[in-house]
mmCIF file of C-alpha atoms and ligand atoms in Angstrom:
data_model
loop_
_atom_site.group_PDB
_atom_site.id
_atom_site.type_symbol
_atom_site.label_atom_id
_atom_site.label_comp_id
_atom_site.label_asym_id
_atom_site.label_seq_id
_atom_site.Cartn_x
_atom_site.Cartn_y
_atom_site.Cartn_z
ATOM 1 C CA MET A 2 10.972 -8.522 -7.414
ATOM 2 C CA SER A 3 12.912 -8.972 -4.193
ATOM 3 C CA VAL A 4 12.780 -12.236 -2.093
ATOM 4 C CA PRO A 5 9.427 -12.144 0.019
ATOM 5 C CA ILE A 6 9.726 -11.804 3.724
ATOM 6 C CA LYS A 7 9.645 -15.280 5.484
ATOM 7 C CA THR A 8 6.595 -14.157 7.653
ATOM 8 C CA ALA A 9 6.750 -17.173 9.975
ATOM 9 C CA GLU A 10 10.446 -16.861 10.913
ATOM 10 C CA PHE A 11 10.340 -13.028 10.848
ATOM 11 C CA SER A 12 7.388 -13.035 13.356
ATOM 12 C CA VAL A 13 9.260 -15.099 15.737
ATOM 13 C CA THR A 14 12.262 -12.694 15.817
ATOM 14 C CA MET A 15 9.644 -9.908 16.177
ATOM 15 C CA ARG A 16 7.660 -11.323 19.010
ATOM 16 C CA GLU A 17 11.116 -11.795 20.899
ATOM 17 C CA ARG A 18 11.821 -8.289 20.607
ATOM 18 C CA GLY A 19 8.046 -7.082 21.179
ATOM 19 C CA ILE A 20 7.186 -8.683 24.400
ATOM 20 C CA ASN A 21 8.863 -9.874 27.854
ATOM 21 C CA VAL A 22 5.816 -12.268 29.002
ATOM 22 C CA ASP A 23 7.649 -12.779 32.579
ATOM 23 C CA ALA A 24 8.145 -9.264 33.298
ATOM 24 C CA GLU A 25 4.660 -8.216 31.592
ATOM 25 C CA ARG A 26 6.415 -5.597 29.584
ATOM 26 C CA LEU A 27 5.717 -4.700 25.845
ATOM 27 C CA ARG A 28 7.633 -2.669 23.276
ATOM 28 C CA ILE A 29 6.031 0.591 22.726
ATOM 29 C CA THR A 30 7.182 3.080 20.179
ATOM 30 C CA ASN A 31 8.243 6.503 21.315
ATOM 31 C CA PHE A 32 7.438 9.082 18.610
ATOM 32 C CA SER A 33 9.801 11.668 19.475
ATOM 33 C CA GLY A 34 11.980 12.867 16.259
ATOM 34 C CA SER A 35 10.314 10.282 14.096
ATOM 35 C CA GLY A 36 9.249 10.911 10.505
ATOM 36 C CA GLN A 37 5.667 9.869 11.352
ATOM 37 C CA GLU A 38 5.588 12.652 14.048
ATOM 38 C CA GLU A 39 5.761 15.035 11.054
ATOM 39 C CA ASP A 40 2.282 14.050 9.906
ATOM 40 C CA PHE A 41 0.687 14.689 13.547
ATOM 41 C CA THR A 42 -1.531 17.529 13.652
ATOM 42 C CA GLU A 43 -0.574 18.102 17.406
ATOM 43 C CA PRO A 44 2.348 16.950 19.440
ATOM 44 C CA SER A 45 2.782 13.312 20.777
ATOM 45 C CA ASN A 46 1.467 12.906 24.533
ATOM 46 C CA CYS A 47 2.222 10.452 27.282
ATOM 47 C CA ARG A 48 5.784 11.280 27.408
ATOM 48 C CA GLY A 49 6.224 10.763 23.662
ATOM 49 C CA PHE A 50 4.887 7.198 23.686
ATOM 50 C CA GLY A 51 1.212 8.211 22.801
ATOM 51 C CA ARG A 52 -0.643 10.325 20.309
ATOM 52 C CA VAL A 53 -4.269 11.447 19.819
ATOM 53 C CA ARG A 54 -5.739 10.457 16.744
ATOM 54 C CA HIS A 55 -8.796 12.148 15.234
ATOM 55 C CA PHE A 56 -10.736 9.574 13.476
ATOM 56 C CA ARG A 57 -12.972 11.012 10.835
ATOM 57 C CA ARG A 58 -16.099 9.451 9.357
ATOM 58 C CA GLN A 59 -15.575 11.451 6.016
ATOM 59 C CA THR A 60 -13.306 10.005 3.369
ATOM 60 C CA SER A 61 -12.628 11.038 -0.382
ATOM 61 C CA GLU A 62 -15.093 11.135 -3.190
ATOM 62 C CA GLY A 63 -16.003 7.788 -4.260
ATOM 63 C CA TRP A 64 -14.993 5.952 -1.111
ATOM 64 C CA PRO A 65 -17.244 4.781 1.610
ATOM 65 C CA GLU A 66 -17.467 6.636 4.676
ATOM 66 C CA ASN A 67 -15.218 5.208 7.720
ATOM 67 C CA PRO A 68 -17.417 4.883 10.854
ATOM 68 C CA LEU A 69 -14.500 3.013 12.491
ATOM 69 C CA PRO A 70 -13.671 3.122 15.144
ATOM 70 C CA ILE A 71 -16.451 5.920 15.919
ATOM 71 C CA ASP A 72 -19.707 3.922 15.938
ATOM 72 C CA PRO A 73 -18.847 1.030 17.901
ATOM 73 C CA ALA A 74 -16.711 3.002 20.545
ATOM 74 C CA ALA A 75 -19.724 5.388 20.661
ATOM 75 C CA GLN A 76 -22.287 2.898 21.301
ATOM 76 C CA ALA A 77 -20.182 1.285 23.767
ATOM 77 C CA LEU A 78 -19.847 4.492 25.456
ATOM 78 C CA GLY A 79 -23.495 5.496 25.186
ATOM 79 C CA MET A 80 -22.356 8.598 22.694
ATOM 80 C CA ASP A 81 -24.049 9.928 19.709
ATOM 81 C CA LEU A 82 -23.639 7.193 17.010
ATOM 82 C CA GLN A 83 -23.591 9.707 14.004
ATOM 83 C CA ALA A 84 -20.874 11.656 15.386
ATOM 84 C CA GLU A 85 -18.294 12.889 12.469
ATOM 85 C CA THR A 86 -15.310 12.558 14.488
ATOM 86 C CA LEU A 87 -14.093 10.989 17.594
ATOM 87 C CA ASN A 88 -10.501 11.044 19.153
ATOM 88 C CA ALA A 89 -8.353 8.274 20.628
ATOM 89 C CA GLN A 90 -5.338 7.689 22.369
ATOM 90 C CA VAL A 91 -3.107 5.653 20.463
ATOM 91 C CA PHE A 92 -0.112 3.573 21.298
ATOM 92 C CA GLN A 93 1.943 1.690 18.939
ATOM 93 C CA ASN A 94 3.696 -1.534 19.400
ATOM 94 C CA ALA A 95 7.250 -1.236 17.778
ATOM 95 C CA VAL A 96 7.395 -4.295 15.814
ATOM 96 C CA CYS A 97 5.570 -5.523 12.614
ATOM 97 C CA ASN A 98 6.220 -8.582 10.551
ATOM 98 C CA TRP A 99 5.414 -7.097 7.265
ATOM 99 C CA ARG A 100 6.796 -4.048 5.460
ATOM 100 C CA CYS A 101 3.707 -2.475 3.498
ATOM 101 C CA TRP A 102 4.875 0.146 1.047
ATOM 102 C CA TYR A 103 2.324 2.316 2.132
ATOM 103 C CA CYS A 104 2.487 2.145 5.954
ATOM 104 C CA PHE A 105 2.323 5.560 7.450
ATOM 105 C CA VAL A 106 4.974 4.364 10.090
ATOM 106 C CA ASP A 107 8.329 4.813 9.435
ATOM 107 C CA PHE A 108 10.086 1.377 9.005
ATOM 108 C CA ASP A 109 12.683 2.179 11.823
ATOM 109 C CA LEU A 110 9.754 2.212 14.064
ATOM 110 C CA LEU A 111 8.577 -1.336 13.182
ATOM 111 C CA SER A 112 11.762 -3.349 13.802
ATOM 112 C CA GLY A 113 11.829 -3.296 17.495
ATOM 113 C CA SER A 114 14.872 -0.942 17.795
ATOM 114 C CA SER A 115 15.409 0.234 21.291
ATOM 115 C CA GLU A 116 16.444 3.674 19.841
ATOM 116 C CA HIS A 117 12.927 4.260 19.152
ATOM 117 C CA SER A 118 11.206 2.199 21.843
ATOM 118 C CA GLU A 119 10.840 0.990 25.296
ATOM 119 C CA MET A 120 9.784 -1.935 27.096
ATOM 120 C CA LEU A 121 6.635 -0.838 29.128
ATOM 121 C CA THR A 122 4.063 -2.341 31.443
ATOM 122 C CA PRO A 123 0.265 -1.958 30.630
ATOM 123 C CA ALA A 124 -0.007 -0.495 33.899
ATOM 124 C CA GLU A 125 2.626 2.292 33.051
ATOM 125 C CA LEU A 126 0.771 3.193 29.596
ATOM 126 C CA VAL A 127 -2.534 3.441 31.621
ATOM 127 C CA ALA A 128 -0.763 5.492 34.225
ATOM 128 C CA MET A 129 0.450 7.895 31.508
ATOM 129 C CA TYR A 130 -2.844 7.987 29.982
ATOM 130 C CA ALA A 131 -4.775 8.736 33.112
ATOM 131 C CA GLU A 132 -2.578 11.637 33.859
ATOM 132 C CA GLU A 133 -3.355 13.317 30.483
ATOM 133 C CA ASP A 134 -5.874 16.246 30.555
ATOM 134 C CA GLY A 135 -8.865 15.580 28.463
ATOM 135 C CA ARG A 136 -7.867 12.251 27.566
ATOM 136 C CA PRO A 137 -10.139 10.640 24.930
ATOM 137 C CA PRO A 138 -12.691 7.712 26.166
ATOM 138 C CA ILE A 139 -10.934 5.414 23.460
ATOM 139 C CA ILE A 140 -7.499 3.729 23.516
ATOM 140 C CA ASP A 141 -6.526 2.345 20.247
ATOM 141 C CA LEU A 142 -3.692 -0.479 20.382
ATOM 142 C CA SER A 143 -1.951 0.086 17.087
ATOM 143 C CA GLY A 144 1.192 -0.960 15.247
ATOM 144 C CA GLY A 145 2.993 -2.310 14.196
ATOM 145 C CA GLN A 146 1.367 -5.316 14.448
ATOM 146 C CA PRO A 147 -0.446 -5.660 17.786
ATOM 147 C CA ASP A 148 -1.095 -9.424 17.425
ATOM 148 C CA LEU A 149 2.596 -10.353 17.310
ATOM 149 C CA ILE A 150 1.817 -9.611 21.000
ATOM 150 C CA PRO A 151 -1.709 -10.500 21.529
ATOM 151 C CA GLU A 152 -1.302 -10.494 25.296
ATOM 152 C CA TRP A 153 -1.594 -6.489 24.948
ATOM 153 C CA ALA A 154 -5.198 -6.289 24.752
ATOM 154 C CA PRO A 155 -6.205 -8.400 27.626
ATOM 155 C CA TRP A 156 -3.287 -6.987 29.869
ATOM 156 C CA MET A 157 -4.701 -3.712 29.112
ATOM 157 C CA ILE A 158 -8.025 -4.663 30.073
ATOM 158 C CA ARG A 159 -6.879 -5.918 33.461
ATOM 159 C CA ALA A 160 -4.763 -2.619 33.873
ATOM 160 C CA LEU A 161 -7.816 -0.301 33.293
ATOM 161 C CA GLU A 162 -9.831 -2.524 35.673
ATOM 162 C CA GLU A 163 -6.978 -1.997 38.302
ATOM 163 C CA ARG A 164 -7.395 1.927 37.888
ATOM 164 C CA GLY A 165 -11.226 1.638 37.744
ATOM 165 C CA LEU A 166 -11.296 2.624 34.217
ATOM 166 C CA ARG A 167 -12.521 -0.768 32.718
ATOM 167 C CA ASP A 168 -16.100 0.464 32.031
ATOM 168 C CA LYS A 169 -15.367 3.996 31.025
ATOM 169 C CA VAL A 170 -12.727 3.220 28.319
ATOM 170 C CA TYR A 171 -13.366 1.591 24.998
ATOM 171 C CA LEU A 172 -10.508 -0.508 23.767
ATOM 172 C CA TRP A 173 -9.772 -0.864 20.196
ATOM 173 C CA SER A 174 -7.110 -3.057 18.613
ATOM 174 C CA ASP A 175 -5.674 -3.660 15.044
ATOM 175 C CA ASP A 176 -4.667 -6.927 13.534
ATOM 176 C CA ASN A 177 -2.816 -7.419 10.128
ATOM 177 C CA LEU A 178 -4.159 -11.180 10.220
ATOM 178 C CA SER A 179 -0.463 -12.734 9.726
ATOM 179 C CA ASN A 180 -0.279 -15.415 12.380
ATOM 180 C CA ASP A 181 -2.024 -17.621 14.978
ATOM 181 C CA TYR A 182 -0.433 -15.988 17.838
ATOM 182 C CA PHE A 183 -3.860 -15.095 19.320
ATOM 183 C CA TRP A 184 -4.217 -19.009 19.632
ATOM 184 C CA ARG A 185 -0.902 -19.995 20.521
ATOM 185 C CA TYR A 186 -0.098 -17.340 23.241
ATOM 186 C CA LEU A 187 -3.365 -16.189 24.847
ATOM 187 C CA THR A 188 -4.622 -18.289 27.721
ATOM 188 C CA ALA A 189 -8.375 -19.505 27.917
ATOM 189 C CA GLU A 190 -8.626 -16.604 30.681
ATOM 190 C CA ASP A 191 -7.347 -13.962 28.213
ATOM 191 C CA ARG A 192 -9.645 -14.814 25.453
ATOM 192 C CA THR A 193 -12.517 -14.771 27.700
ATOM 193 C CA ILE A 194 -11.719 -11.279 28.613
ATOM 194 C CA LEU A 195 -12.076 -10.083 25.084
ATOM 195 C CA ASP A 196 -15.071 -12.289 24.232
ATOM 196 C CA SER A 197 -18.402 -10.653 24.007
ATOM 197 C CA ASN A 198 -16.629 -7.737 25.905
ATOM 198 C CA PRO A 199 -18.711 -4.656 25.205
ATOM 199 C CA MET A 200 -15.781 -2.198 25.530
ATOM 200 C CA TYR A 201 -13.525 -4.020 23.184
ATOM 201 C CA GLY A 202 -13.533 -4.028 19.371
ATOM 202 C CA LYS A 203 -10.908 -5.449 17.029
ATOM 203 C CA VAL A 204 -10.270 -4.662 13.276
ATOM 204 C CA CYS A 205 -8.557 -6.843 11.166
ATOM 205 C CA CYS A 206 -6.675 -5.774 7.725
ATOM 206 C CA PHE A 207 -6.932 -7.573 4.412
ATOM 207 C CA LYS A 208 -3.943 -6.015 2.575
ATOM 208 C CA GLY A 209 -5.197 -6.401 -0.988
ATOM 209 C CA PHE A 210 -7.952 -8.223 -3.041
ATOM 210 C CA ASP A 211 -6.240 -11.373 -4.092
ATOM 211 C CA ASP A 212 -2.595 -13.000 -3.855
ATOM 212 C CA HIS A 213 -0.865 -10.620 -6.246
ATOM 213 C CA SER A 214 -2.043 -7.442 -4.816
ATOM 214 C CA PHE A 215 -1.350 -8.831 -1.261
ATOM 215 C CA ALA A 216 2.326 -9.601 -2.174
ATOM 216 C CA PHE A 217 2.745 -6.352 -3.938
ATOM 217 C CA ASN A 218 1.691 -4.446 -0.806
ATOM 218 C CA THR A 219 3.274 -6.324 1.945
ATOM 219 C CA ALA A 220 6.300 -7.686 0.534
ATOM 220 C CA ALA A 221 5.224 -10.954 2.108
ATOM 221 C CA GLU A 222 4.400 -14.475 0.440
ATOM 222 C CA PRO A 223 1.676 -14.322 -1.760
ATOM 223 C CA GLU A 224 -0.234 -17.508 -0.531
ATOM 224 C CA LEU A 225 -0.671 -15.505 2.916
ATOM 225 C CA PHE A 226 -3.565 -13.771 1.604
ATOM 226 C CA THR A 227 -5.680 -16.988 1.745
ATOM 227 C CA GLN A 228 -4.110 -17.455 5.164
ATOM 228 C CA GLN A 229 -5.426 -13.959 6.145
ATOM 229 C CA LEU A 230 -8.935 -14.997 4.988
ATOM 230 C CA SER A 231 -8.668 -18.182 7.287
ATOM 231 C CA LEU A 232 -7.444 -16.277 10.187
ATOM 232 C CA MET A 233 -10.418 -13.947 9.952
ATOM 233 C CA GLY A 234 -12.560 -17.095 9.625
ATOM 234 C CA ARG A 235 -11.157 -18.631 12.791
ATOM 235 C CA LEU A 236 -11.922 -15.444 14.714
ATOM 236 C CA LEU A 237 -15.323 -15.255 13.380
ATOM 237 C CA SER A 238 -16.122 -18.990 14.241
ATOM 238 C CA GLN A 239 -14.403 -19.629 17.312
ATOM 239 C CA THR A 240 -14.732 -16.353 19.234
ATOM 240 C CA GLU A 241 -17.441 -13.791 20.165
ATOM 241 C CA ILE A 242 -15.277 -10.724 19.568
ATOM 242 C CA ASP A 243 -16.981 -7.665 18.097
ATOM 243 C CA LEU A 244 -14.881 -7.829 14.774
ATOM 244 C CA TYR A 245 -14.504 -5.439 11.908
ATOM 245 C CA ALA A 246 -12.312 -5.599 8.929
ATOM 246 C CA TYR A 247 -10.315 -2.631 6.700
ATOM 247 C CA ALA A 248 -9.216 -3.612 3.114
ATOM 248 C CA THR A 249 -6.637 -1.993 0.805
ATOM 249 C CA PHE A 250 -6.852 -2.175 -2.829
ATOM 250 C CA THR A 251 -3.576 -0.885 -4.172
ATOM 251 C CA SER A 252 -2.113 -3.279 -7.129
ATOM 252 C CA ASP A 253 0.530 -2.804 -9.616
ATOM 253 C CA MET A 254 -2.030 -4.619 -12.052
ATOM 254 C CA SER A 255 -5.429 -3.905 -13.071
ATOM 255 C CA GLU A 256 -5.561 -6.703 -15.740
ATOM 256 C CA GLY A 257 -8.310 -9.125 -14.144
ATOM 257 C CA LEU A 258 -9.811 -6.590 -11.713
ATOM 258 C CA GLY A 259 -13.254 -7.348 -12.891
ATOM 259 C CA VAL A 260 -12.902 -10.835 -11.605
ATOM 260 C CA ALA A 261 -10.607 -10.379 -8.697
ATOM 261 C CA LEU A 262 -12.812 -7.909 -6.906
ATOM 262 C CA PRO A 263 -16.125 -9.653 -7.084
ATOM 263 C CA ALA A 264 -14.091 -12.721 -6.090
ATOM 264 C CA PHE A 265 -12.876 -11.116 -2.962
ATOM 265 C CA VAL A 266 -16.325 -9.953 -1.918
ATOM 266 C CA ASP A 267 -17.221 -13.818 -2.517
ATOM 267 C CA ARG A 268 -14.639 -14.806 -0.286
ATOM 268 C CA LEU A 269 -15.607 -12.390 2.483
ATOM 269 C CA GLN A 270 -19.163 -13.648 2.100
ATOM 270 C CA GLU A 271 -18.057 -17.311 2.394
ATOM 271 C CA LEU A 272 -16.676 -16.303 5.873
ATOM 272 C CA ASP A 273 -19.939 -14.640 6.636
ATOM 273 C CA ALA A 274 -22.516 -13.255 4.574
ATOM 274 C CA ASN A 275 -22.739 -9.869 6.198
ATOM 275 C CA LEU A 276 -18.848 -9.554 6.490
ATOM 276 C CA PRO A 277 -18.525 -7.092 3.553
ATOM 277 C CA LEU A 278 -20.927 -4.599 5.488
ATOM 278 C CA ARG A 279 -18.329 -4.917 8.502
ATOM 279 C CA THR A 280 -15.372 -4.181 5.923
ATOM 280 C CA ILE A 281 -14.260 -0.667 5.332
ATOM 281 C CA PRO A 282 -12.069 -0.196 2.542
ATOM 282 C CA LEU A 283 -9.158 2.547 3.028
ATOM 283 C CA GLU A 284 -7.845 4.779 0.638
ATOM 284 C CA VAL A 285 -4.151 4.704 0.378
ATOM 285 C CA ALA A 286 -2.368 8.242 0.639
ATOM 286 C CA THR A 287 1.292 9.130 0.702
ATOM 287 C CA PHE A 288 2.242 10.341 4.354
ATOM 288 C CA THR A 289 5.588 11.435 5.095
ATOM 289 C CA PRO A 290 7.249 8.151 5.540
ATOM 290 C CA VAL A 291 5.752 6.890 2.471
ATOM 291 C CA VAL A 292 7.300 9.653 -0.061
ATOM 292 C CA SER A 293 10.736 8.128 -0.310
ATOM 293 C CA ARG A 294 9.155 4.610 -1.025
ATOM 294 C CA MET A 295 7.197 5.616 -4.283
ATOM 295 C CA ASN A 296 8.234 4.365 -7.412
ATOM 296 C CA GLU A 297 6.488 4.017 -10.739
ATOM 297 C CA ASP A 298 4.557 0.761 -9.815
ATOM 298 C CA ARG A 299 3.146 2.379 -6.512
ATOM 299 C CA GLU A 300 2.101 5.494 -8.256
ATOM 300 C CA ARG A 301 -0.040 3.275 -10.698
ATOM 301 C CA ALA A 302 -1.232 1.490 -7.756
ATOM 302 C CA LEU A 303 -2.687 4.591 -6.235
ATOM 303 C CA SER A 304 -4.927 5.085 -9.582
ATOM 304 C CA ILE A 305 -5.719 1.441 -9.621
ATOM 305 C CA GLN A 306 -7.211 1.486 -6.300
ATOM 306 C CA GLN A 307 -9.902 4.258 -7.648
ATOM 307 C CA GLU A 308 -10.952 1.707 -10.344
ATOM 308 C CA ALA A 309 -11.068 -1.218 -7.521
ATOM 309 C CA ILE A 310 -13.115 0.961 -4.934
ATOM 310 C CA ALA A 311 -15.884 1.809 -7.824
ATOM 311 C CA MET A 312 -16.014 -2.006 -8.294
ATOM 312 C CA TRP A 313 -16.385 -2.588 -4.655
ATOM 313 C CA ASN A 314 -19.142 -0.067 -4.352
ATOM 314 C CA GLU A 315 -21.205 -1.741 -7.220
ATOM 315 C CA GLU A 316 -20.506 -5.046 -5.712
ATOM 316 C CA LEU A 317 -21.970 -4.160 -2.260
ATOM 317 C CA ARG A 318 -24.938 -2.290 -4.227
ATOM 318 C CA ARG A 319 -25.685 -5.632 -6.045
ATOM 319 C CA ARG A 320 -25.475 -7.788 -2.948
ATOM 320 C CA PHE A 321 -27.165 -5.786 -0.374
ATOM 321 C CA SER A 322 -30.350 -3.584 0.026
ATOM 322 C CA ASP A 323 -30.139 0.301 0.664
ATOM 323 C CA SER A 324 -31.461 -0.559 4.158
ATOM 324 C CA GLU A 325 -28.760 -3.131 4.693
ATOM 325 C CA ARG A 326 -25.978 -0.847 3.511
ATOM 326 C CA SER A 327 -27.065 2.037 5.663
ATOM 327 C CA THR A 328 -27.343 -0.074 8.728
ATOM 328 C CA PRO A 329 -24.875 1.338 11.432
ATOM 329 C CA ILE A 330 -21.889 -0.915 11.077
ATOM 330 C CA CYS A 331 -21.898 -1.773 14.809
ATOM 331 C CA ASP A 332 -25.414 -3.148 14.347
ATOM 332 C CA VAL A 333 -24.557 -5.408 11.358
ATOM 333 C CA ARG A 334 -25.184 -8.792 12.614
ATOM 334 C CA LEU A 335 -22.257 -11.389 12.064
ATOM 335 C CA ARG A 336 -22.348 -15.074 13.028
ATOM 336 C CA SER A 337 -26.232 -15.049 12.433
ATOM 337 C CA GLY A 338 -26.061 -19.043 12.270
ATOM 338 C CA ARG A 339 -25.072 -19.357 15.868
HETATM 339 S S1 LIG B 401 1.133 -4.508 8.580
HETATM 340 FE FE1 LIG B 401 0.550 -2.549 9.044
HETATM 341 S S2 LIG B 401 2.122 -1.657 10.596
HETATM 342 FE FE2 LIG B 401 2.805 -3.593 9.355
HETATM 343 S S3 LIG B 401 3.841 -2.724 7.471
HETATM 344 FE FE3 LIG B 401 1.777 -3.126 6.909
HETATM 345 S S4 LIG B 401 0.520 -1.256 7.481
HETATM 346 FE FE4 LIG B 401 2.476 -1.022 8.464
#
């Protein structure tokens, strides 16, 4: 196995390339000519800096439906909660501190290279979005790792407000739970804008179900899996943000899965008894940028995730009633003790 990424140091480098705080500029990916662009069902928009993503509830057989961000966005926007699909305007920041083998983004688009990105202001992003015909009512701040530059979400909300769009657009952002920059770099005022904001939701991604699968997936230090859980715990206990989670279950090792998978659900429930009901496992698939990264272990991981999802489904059936499991994800209560 190669040397793990030194996440703390690498995050500093990536943040330096990803943001200019004084100028309020963020490094945003331009998709033109990228491998990722080959997977788009329609051309990029916003002069190459954006794309429209069609979020679908339906998944493969054996995998839970994916209501994210469809249900939270629909609820916030007063739309049909059971919609099958919803479109979102996606922008990607051009830095990430991990290198997940299954990432559907080219690694070239994660290193802050000026060849594939530009430093833009949130006002410029919102202006490009506002000019699009038939623009979707959701903006998805994706990556990359948006939380290397946690200022992005509050700055976007301010830019939307300046254009009179704050109450008309639902903002959704991703976080790979790799650092405490949310706490280190946001002002109290920034955090207040995100807290209890009905037009904002955040999804945090667990990159495995234990230390080993996490390290196999991300190329980072295995102990950072526990850090992922503690960062999620801090967001749950110290903010009022509307939080959700994804999890990926690929691993090169199926031995011990019957213990590790229930233990992962235990750890989620230690953070919040209902957190598993706000967690959507994602099936890893081989998009264009992933093809050249495949090897024997990764092929095996694609089938091990099928064993893992069957166990996850069983664990949820065991721990929650039918009615709890069929509650719309945005109505599942977190932080019930507060
Ligand atoms: S954390 Fe997300 S953006 Fe970064 S490499 Fe992994 S999947 Fe890609």
